[in-house]
Amino acid sequence: MMEQANRGEAKRQEIVGWAFDHFYDGGFHATGVDKILAETGISKRTLYKYFASKEELIEAVLAHYAVWMSERLFDRVAASGRDPREQIIGLFDARKEMLEEYPARGCLGLKAAQEYIGKHAGIAAKGKAAANYVEQAFISLCVKSGFARAEALGRQINIIFQGAVLLSQIRGDTKAFAAAKSAVRTLFASADAP
């Protein structure tokens, strides 16, 4: 019984992994379930055995994205053991590297929120939560850095970060990250000024 449950969970995660790549690269509305099925070799019956709807699959993909992004970005930078200010800069460097590896992959959470706002509350909420997670990470690092106005500074840094991600996607290069890091260092200096 336990072995069957493990196989079922493994199949479910396999489907989420396939869907993750397709939705991330093609968008949620533009990527139909039939396209995912055609490229993976699974049947509709199997898909709907694990997910009652496309929307339920998207919610599972967004949960997967949160873990994936945490491991590839936030956990990696936190494990560096660097000073919190350098961790902030490190997040820009790590995200730049991710975009160099996958140029079309901006923030899947923002993409979900944009595509589903007013259409599906659960998906829009998960997308918003992903965006809020990034902002909270910057605020937390600003608090650890000892900035007097840590919350406001963390929000400003998040706007710069998200702007660098979006411009990199639109332009097809990651040059925006150099200007973004310079802007963050200027904010640091301004925040430290008496």
mmCIF file of C-alpha atoms in Angstrom:
data_model
loop_
_atom_site.group_PDB
_atom_site.id
_atom_site.type_symbol
_atom_site.label_atom_id
_atom_site.label_comp_id
_atom_site.label_asym_id
_atom_site.label_seq_id
_atom_site.Cartn_x
_atom_site.Cartn_y
_atom_site.Cartn_z
ATOM 1 C CA MET A 1 0.000 0.000 0.000
ATOM 2 C CA MET A 2 2.803 2.406 0.937
ATOM 3 C CA GLU A 3 4.749 1.495 -2.215
ATOM 4 C CA GLN A 4 1.687 2.248 -4.359
ATOM 5 C CA ALA A 5 1.246 5.618 -2.630
ATOM 6 C CA ASN A 6 4.919 6.445 -3.256
ATOM 7 C CA ARG A 7 4.579 5.513 -6.942
ATOM 8 C CA GLY A 8 1.461 7.672 -7.166
ATOM 9 C CA GLU A 9 3.247 10.642 -5.619
ATOM 10 C CA ALA A 10 6.242 10.100 -7.908
ATOM 11 C CA LYS A 11 3.945 10.112 -10.974
ATOM 12 C CA ARG A 12 2.179 13.226 -9.689
ATOM 13 C CA GLN A 13 5.521 15.023 -9.260
ATOM 14 C CA GLU A 14 6.633 13.854 -12.703
ATOM 15 C CA ILE A 15 3.521 15.442 -14.242
ATOM 16 C CA VAL A 16 4.122 18.654 -12.265
ATOM 17 C CA GLY A 17 7.711 18.762 -13.542
ATOM 18 C CA TRP A 18 6.616 18.442 -17.162
ATOM 19 C CA ALA A 19 3.876 21.026 -16.723
ATOM 20 C CA PHE A 20 6.273 23.376 -14.897
ATOM 21 C CA ASP A 21 8.599 23.556 -17.908
ATOM 22 C CA HIS A 22 5.740 23.992 -20.389
ATOM 23 C CA PHE A 23 3.868 26.648 -18.398
ATOM 24 C CA TYR A 24 7.056 28.523 -17.512
ATOM 25 C CA ASP A 25 8.198 28.706 -21.117
ATOM 26 C CA GLY A 26 4.826 29.128 -22.818
ATOM 27 C CA GLY A 27 2.495 30.770 -20.319
ATOM 28 C CA PHE A 28 -0.529 29.301 -18.603
ATOM 29 C CA HIS A 29 -3.308 30.191 -21.034
ATOM 30 C CA ALA A 30 -1.185 29.662 -24.149
ATOM 31 C CA THR A 31 -0.181 26.163 -23.036
ATOM 32 C CA GLY A 32 -2.984 23.670 -23.314
ATOM 33 C CA VAL A 33 -3.139 20.396 -21.476
ATOM 34 C CA ASP A 34 -3.087 18.587 -24.845
ATOM 35 C CA LYS A 35 0.340 20.046 -25.610
ATOM 36 C CA ILE A 36 1.716 18.828 -22.285
ATOM 37 C CA LEU A 37 0.210 15.399 -22.864
ATOM 38 C CA ALA A 38 1.538 15.145 -26.436
ATOM 39 C CA GLU A 39 5.098 15.792 -25.322
ATOM 40 C CA THR A 40 5.046 13.618 -22.221
ATOM 41 C CA GLY A 41 3.220 10.541 -23.455
ATOM 42 C CA ILE A 42 0.747 10.444 -20.579
ATOM 43 C CA SER A 43 -2.962 10.119 -21.186
ATOM 44 C CA LYS A 44 -5.698 12.558 -20.186
ATOM 45 C CA ARG A 45 -7.061 9.844 -17.943
ATOM 46 C CA THR A 46 -3.740 9.650 -16.065
ATOM 47 C CA LEU A 47 -3.505 13.437 -15.810
ATOM 48 C CA TYR A 48 -7.014 13.770 -14.416
ATOM 49 C CA LYS A 49 -6.397 10.908 -12.014
ATOM 50 C CA TYR A 50 -3.922 13.196 -10.237
ATOM 51 C CA PHE A 51 -5.392 16.630 -10.992
ATOM 52 C CA ALA A 52 -9.097 17.409 -11.230
ATOM 53 C CA SER A 53 -8.517 20.360 -13.572
ATOM 54 C CA LYS A 54 -5.890 22.380 -15.398
ATOM 55 C CA GLU A 55 -6.208 24.975 -12.639
ATOM 56 C CA GLU A 56 -5.403 22.398 -9.963
ATOM 57 C CA LEU A 57 -2.330 21.404 -11.987
ATOM 58 C CA ILE A 58 -1.288 25.064 -12.227
ATOM 59 C CA GLU A 59 -1.603 25.463 -8.454
ATOM 60 C CA ALA A 60 0.643 22.398 -7.997
ATOM 61 C CA VAL A 61 3.115 23.893 -10.497
ATOM 62 C CA LEU A 62 3.185 27.148 -8.513
ATOM 63 C CA ALA A 63 3.859 25.233 -5.285
ATOM 64 C CA HIS A 64 6.697 23.440 -7.104
ATOM 65 C CA TYR A 65 7.982 26.805 -8.359
ATOM 66 C CA ALA A 66 8.113 28.197 -4.819
ATOM 67 C CA VAL A 67 10.322 25.303 -3.682
ATOM 68 C CA TRP A 68 12.444 25.423 -6.857
ATOM 69 C CA MET A 69 13.026 29.164 -6.555
ATOM 70 C CA SER A 70 13.795 28.936 -2.853
ATOM 71 C CA GLU A 71 16.406 26.236 -3.432
ATOM 72 C CA ARG A 72 18.014 27.781 -6.530
ATOM 73 C CA LEU A 73 17.999 31.369 -5.306
ATOM 74 C CA PHE A 74 17.315 32.104 -1.666
ATOM 75 C CA ASP A 75 18.756 29.013 0.035
ATOM 76 C CA ARG A 76 21.865 29.151 -2.130
ATOM 77 C CA VAL A 77 22.571 32.786 -1.265
ATOM 78 C CA ALA A 78 21.760 32.297 2.431
ATOM 79 C CA ALA A 79 24.163 29.343 2.570
ATOM 80 C CA SER A 80 26.993 31.606 1.399
ATOM 81 C CA GLY A 81 27.247 32.918 4.960
ATOM 82 C CA ARG A 82 27.947 36.407 3.682
ATOM 83 C CA ASP A 83 26.942 39.646 5.342
ATOM 84 C CA PRO A 84 23.189 40.382 4.785
ATOM 85 C CA ARG A 85 23.982 43.338 2.498
ATOM 86 C CA GLU A 86 26.176 41.139 0.343
ATOM 87 C CA GLN A 87 23.426 38.514 0.345
ATOM 88 C CA ILE A 88 21.102 41.126 -1.167
ATOM 89 C CA ILE A 89 23.635 41.782 -3.922
ATOM 90 C CA GLY A 90 24.135 38.007 -4.193
ATOM 91 C CA LEU A 91 20.421 37.553 -4.944
ATOM 92 C CA PHE A 92 20.824 39.859 -7.944
ATOM 93 C CA ASP A 93 23.854 37.859 -9.114
ATOM 94 C CA ALA A 94 22.104 34.510 -8.646
ATOM 95 C CA ARG A 95 18.952 35.658 -10.457
ATOM 96 C CA LYS A 96 21.074 37.010 -13.305
ATOM 97 C CA GLU A 97 22.721 33.599 -13.656
ATOM 98 C CA MET A 98 19.306 31.920 -13.723
ATOM 99 C CA LEU A 99 18.157 34.225 -16.525
ATOM 100 C CA GLU A 100 21.341 33.559 -18.459
ATOM 101 C CA GLU A 101 20.534 29.852 -18.230
ATOM 102 C CA TYR A 102 16.805 30.311 -18.998
ATOM 103 C CA PRO A 103 16.347 33.707 -20.738
ATOM 104 C CA ALA A 104 12.553 33.472 -21.037
ATOM 105 C CA ARG A 105 11.966 32.607 -17.390
ATOM 106 C CA GLY A 106 11.065 35.633 -15.337
ATOM 107 C CA CYS A 107 8.870 35.333 -12.270
ATOM 108 C CA LEU A 108 6.351 32.527 -12.737
ATOM 109 C CA GLY A 109 4.406 33.825 -9.746
ATOM 110 C CA LEU A 110 3.942 37.253 -11.328
ATOM 111 C CA LYS A 111 3.020 35.589 -14.618
ATOM 112 C CA ALA A 112 0.334 33.554 -12.841
ATOM 113 C CA ALA A 113 -1.033 36.573 -10.997
ATOM 114 C CA GLN A 114 -1.209 38.563 -14.243
ATOM 115 C CA GLU A 115 -2.906 35.807 -16.234
ATOM 116 C CA TYR A 116 -5.418 34.808 -13.549
ATOM 117 C CA ILE A 117 -6.321 37.968 -11.652
ATOM 118 C CA GLY A 118 -10.110 38.143 -11.652
ATOM 119 C CA LYS A 119 -10.301 34.700 -13.302
ATOM 120 C CA HIS A 120 -9.167 32.241 -10.626
ATOM 121 C CA ALA A 121 -8.687 33.413 -7.054
ATOM 122 C CA GLY A 122 -6.523 30.458 -5.951
ATOM 123 C CA ILE A 123 -4.008 30.795 -8.781
ATOM 124 C CA ALA A 124 -3.862 34.592 -8.495
ATOM 125 C CA ALA A 125 -3.302 34.284 -4.730
ATOM 126 C CA LYS A 126 -0.444 31.787 -5.192
ATOM 127 C CA GLY A 127 1.137 34.090 -7.766
ATOM 128 C CA LYS A 128 0.831 37.060 -5.428
ATOM 129 C CA ALA A 129 2.294 34.997 -2.569
ATOM 130 C CA ALA A 130 5.382 34.207 -4.671
ATOM 131 C CA ALA A 131 5.924 37.910 -5.386
ATOM 132 C CA ASN A 132 5.391 38.773 -1.715
ATOM 133 C CA TYR A 133 7.898 36.095 -0.675
ATOM 134 C CA VAL A 134 10.643 37.845 -2.658
ATOM 135 C CA GLU A 135 9.792 41.201 -1.122
ATOM 136 C CA GLN A 136 9.761 39.728 2.390
ATOM 137 C CA ALA A 137 13.171 38.162 1.776
ATOM 138 C CA PHE A 138 14.615 41.581 0.936
ATOM 139 C CA ILE A 139 12.919 43.189 3.944
ATOM 140 C CA SER A 140 14.304 40.467 6.224
ATOM 141 C CA LEU A 141 17.831 41.003 4.897
ATOM 142 C CA CYS A 142 17.457 44.767 5.378
ATOM 143 C CA VAL A 143 16.390 44.177 9.001
ATOM 144 C CA LYS A 144 19.437 41.928 9.530
ATOM 145 C CA SER A 145 21.595 44.658 7.992
ATOM 146 C CA GLY A 146 20.400 47.079 10.659
ATOM 147 C CA PHE A 147 18.805 49.664 8.370
ATOM 148 C CA ALA A 148 16.518 52.106 10.205
ATOM 149 C CA ARG A 149 13.796 51.986 7.520
ATOM 150 C CA ALA A 150 14.264 48.315 6.646
ATOM 151 C CA GLU A 151 10.732 47.667 5.403
ATOM 152 C CA ALA A 152 10.678 50.613 2.999
ATOM 153 C CA LEU A 153 14.197 49.819 1.788
ATOM 154 C CA GLY A 154 13.329 46.141 1.224
ATOM 155 C CA ARG A 155 10.340 47.166 -0.896
ATOM 156 C CA GLN A 156 12.486 49.528 -2.961
ATOM 157 C CA ILE A 157 15.076 46.819 -3.532
ATOM 158 C CA ASN A 158 12.342 44.403 -4.613
ATOM 159 C CA ILE A 159 11.092 46.890 -7.215
ATOM 160 C CA ILE A 160 14.623 47.228 -8.585
ATOM 161 C CA PHE A 161 15.042 43.439 -8.558
ATOM 162 C CA GLN A 162 11.754 42.742 -10.356
ATOM 163 C CA GLY A 163 12.545 45.503 -12.858
ATOM 164 C CA ALA A 164 15.923 43.939 -13.638
ATOM 165 C CA VAL A 165 14.277 40.542 -14.153
ATOM 166 C CA LEU A 166 11.600 41.986 -16.453
ATOM 167 C CA LEU A 167 13.998 44.122 -18.510
ATOM 168 C CA SER A 168 16.360 41.184 -18.904
ATOM 169 C CA GLN A 169 13.512 39.092 -20.254
ATOM 170 C CA ILE A 170 12.293 41.780 -22.642
ATOM 171 C CA ARG A 171 15.734 42.696 -23.939
ATOM 172 C CA GLY A 172 17.107 39.181 -24.082
ATOM 173 C CA ASP A 173 20.207 40.059 -22.061
ATOM 174 C CA THR A 174 21.056 40.546 -18.397
ATOM 175 C CA LYS A 175 22.783 43.950 -18.586
ATOM 176 C CA ALA A 176 20.047 45.483 -16.414
ATOM 177 C CA PHE A 177 21.462 43.672 -13.378
ATOM 178 C CA ALA A 178 24.638 45.782 -13.332
ATOM 179 C CA ALA A 179 22.586 48.993 -13.142
ATOM 180 C CA ALA A 180 20.228 47.402 -10.608
ATOM 181 C CA LYS A 181 23.095 46.452 -8.271
ATOM 182 C CA SER A 182 24.522 49.961 -8.590
ATOM 183 C CA ALA A 183 21.124 51.417 -7.652
ATOM 184 C CA VAL A 184 20.912 49.114 -4.621
ATOM 185 C CA ARG A 185 24.374 50.171 -3.446
ATOM 186 C CA THR A 186 23.265 53.809 -3.791
ATOM 187 C CA LEU A 187 20.227 52.996 -1.641
ATOM 188 C CA PHE A 188 22.521 51.384 0.946
ATOM 189 C CA ALA A 189 24.706 54.513 1.083
ATOM 190 C CA SER A 190 21.662 56.763 1.366
ATOM 191 C CA ALA A 191 20.177 54.582 4.127
ATOM 192 C CA ASP A 192 23.460 54.713 6.059
ATOM 193 C CA ALA A 193 23.765 58.503 5.782
ATOM 194 C CA PRO A 194 23.047 60.442 8.982
#
